[in-house]
Amino acid sequence: MGLYAAAAGVLAGVESRQGSIKGLVYSSNFQNVKQLYALVCETQRYSAVLDAVIASAGLLRAEKKLRPHLVLQGVSWNEDLLEVGSRPGPASQLPRFVRVNTLKTCSVYKQGFSYQGRASSLDDLRALKGKHFLLDSLMPELLVFPAQTDLREHPLYRAGHLILQDRASCLPAMLLDPPPGSHVIDACAAPGNKTSHLAALLKNQGKIFAFDLDAKRLASMATLLARAGVSCCELAEEDFLAVSPSDPRYREVHYILLDPSCSGSGMPSRQLEEPGAGTPSPARLHALAGFQQRALCHALTFPSLQRLVYSTCSLCQEENEDVVRDALQQNPGAFRLAPALPAWPHRGLSTFPGAEHCLRASPETTLSGGFFVAVIERVKVPR
């Protein structure tokens, strides 16, 4: 089955409500799921424009049996269908961020690109063009390329030396900062970029216990981790809420990364996959926040825990500051919000004392996807 036929099948399934884009892509048996997922998401992204073009051409009136998603136009890029003034917004013009995988390399062969040194400001990132790239001003090992740079066929990416990862998505592992030899829990681990980042920080010395309920996502994650050279990770198809803090296997876990399921309101790709994700309903937000709070409170019960990072790709206060505030209130005096990356320009909403220690991200303020991060530390009792 060809790429376009597979994409048409997925889109037909979405139209008939047979499942989500991601679920239908993974169940399609198409060999290159990333390519298929990208094509379907781009088609969804410009669906309104495509529908208008199809309607104006009268193709569906002429061909009664032709489905809308099977109509192909003679253009090279989706952007070619857009009129001047309706070009993609700032989120689609973000730089391309690439994390150097220090498990495999400490330097990058600059094939076809010119290295311009470390960025000094966001303006440097905005000004990137052509075949130039920079080192991010705040994030170690994070390279920045111009928007629309495609490195998926680059030999260093295919060999696992480079990880395509958004700027804000690199924050959780960096701020957790487990030293080599540590035991770490990645509570909701798939698809695995943050897990591979943790392994790089650990230098593959220590242990990562990674949990996720989705078997297919775990299988893809195992492939990603193997390509990245990760050898210190133990994957488990298990609900983190069912993991016992008293289990002897976790008695040395001092660090937990919790990036739970969320509305995805900060991710353009999630909004394409789940219509309405950008403005989740109050009922959905309530349900998500309830799960997130249970997961965070559960994580705080691990007896040897010293440091935890809670993160979401959501812009909603209910999933972010409110969850952190309620969890801290349920553990009075035991944990505190730790100050994190003071140079980061976008801080948490001032909804409770100390919320300014949290980090937020957005295309406008940090040139990244929408994100939230909080660093929680156990309060040390003086001897």
PDB file of N, CA and C in Angstrom, residues 36-47 50 78-79 272:
ATOM      1  N   LEU A  36       3.801   8.735   7.406  1.00  0.00           N
ATOM      2  CA  LEU A  36       2.346   8.691   7.265  1.00  0.00           C
ATOM      3  C   LEU A  36       1.685   9.665   8.242  1.00  0.00           C
ATOM      4  N   TYR A  37       2.146   9.679   9.489  1.00  0.00           N
ATOM      5  CA  TYR A  37       1.570  10.569  10.499  1.00  0.00           C
ATOM      6  C   TYR A  37       1.748  12.031  10.094  1.00  0.00           C
ATOM      7  N   ALA A  38       2.943  12.361   9.577  1.00  0.00           N
ATOM      8  CA  ALA A  38       3.207  13.741   9.164  1.00  0.00           C
ATOM      9  C   ALA A  38       2.289  14.163   8.022  1.00  0.00           C
ATOM     10  N   LEU A  39       2.098  13.274   7.040  1.00  0.00           N
ATOM     11  CA  LEU A  39       1.247  13.605   5.901  1.00  0.00           C
ATOM     12  C   LEU A  39      -0.204  13.806   6.341  1.00  0.00           C
ATOM     13  N   VAL A  40      -0.709  12.918   7.189  1.00  0.00           N
ATOM     14  CA  VAL A  40      -2.095  13.024   7.648  1.00  0.00           C
ATOM     15  C   VAL A  40      -2.299  14.297   8.458  1.00  0.00           C
ATOM     16  N   CYS A  41      -1.347  14.606   9.350  1.00  0.00           N
ATOM     17  CA  CYS A  41      -1.474  15.817  10.165  1.00  0.00           C
ATOM     18  C   CYS A  41      -1.437  17.073   9.309  1.00  0.00           C
ATOM     19  N   GLU A  42      -0.559  17.099   8.299  1.00  0.00           N
ATOM     20  CA  GLU A  42      -0.499  18.266   7.426  1.00  0.00           C
ATOM     21  C   GLU A  42      -1.796  18.415   6.630  1.00  0.00           C
ATOM     22  N   THR A  43      -2.360  17.289   6.189  1.00  0.00           N
ATOM     23  CA  THR A  43      -3.629  17.343   5.461  1.00  0.00           C
ATOM     24  C   THR A  43      -4.738  17.865   6.356  1.00  0.00           C
ATOM     25  N   GLN A  44      -4.772  17.387   7.624  1.00  0.00           N
ATOM     26  CA  GLN A  44      -5.763  17.884   8.580  1.00  0.00           C
ATOM     27  C   GLN A  44      -5.569  19.363   8.867  1.00  0.00           C
ATOM     28  N   ARG A  45      -4.317  19.755   8.930  1.00  0.00           N
ATOM     29  CA  ARG A  45      -4.003  21.136   9.268  1.00  0.00           C
ATOM     30  C   ARG A  45      -4.581  22.114   8.243  1.00  0.00           C
ATOM     31  N   TYR A  46      -4.571  21.717   6.982  1.00  0.00           N
ATOM     32  CA  TYR A  46      -5.053  22.596   5.917  1.00  0.00           C
ATOM     33  C   TYR A  46      -6.378  22.096   5.334  1.00  0.00           C
ATOM     34  N   SER A  47      -7.141  21.366   6.148  1.00  0.00           N
ATOM     35  CA  SER A  47      -8.378  20.768   5.646  1.00  0.00           C
ATOM     36  C   SER A  47      -9.358  21.818   5.149  1.00  0.00           C
ATOM     37  N   LEU A  50      -8.171  22.972   1.769  1.00  0.00           N
ATOM     38  CA  LEU A  50      -8.365  21.909   0.778  1.00  0.00           C
ATOM     39  C   LEU A  50      -9.835  21.767   0.405  1.00  0.00           C
ATOM     40  N   ASN A  78       1.762  22.096   0.972  1.00  0.00           N
ATOM     41  CA  ASN A  78       0.451  22.553   1.423  1.00  0.00           C
ATOM     42  C   ASN A  78       0.364  24.070   1.428  1.00  0.00           C
ATOM     43  N   GLU A  79       1.509  24.728   1.747  1.00  0.00           N
ATOM     44  CA  GLU A  79       1.497  26.185   1.804  1.00  0.00           C
ATOM     45  C   GLU A  79       1.149  26.812   0.462  1.00  0.00           C
ATOM     46  N   LEU A 272      -4.227  19.141  15.775  1.00  0.00           N
ATOM     47  CA  LEU A 272      -4.616  18.536  14.507  1.00  0.00           C
ATOM     48  C   LEU A 272      -5.173  17.134  14.729  1.00  0.00           C
TER      49      LEU A 272
END
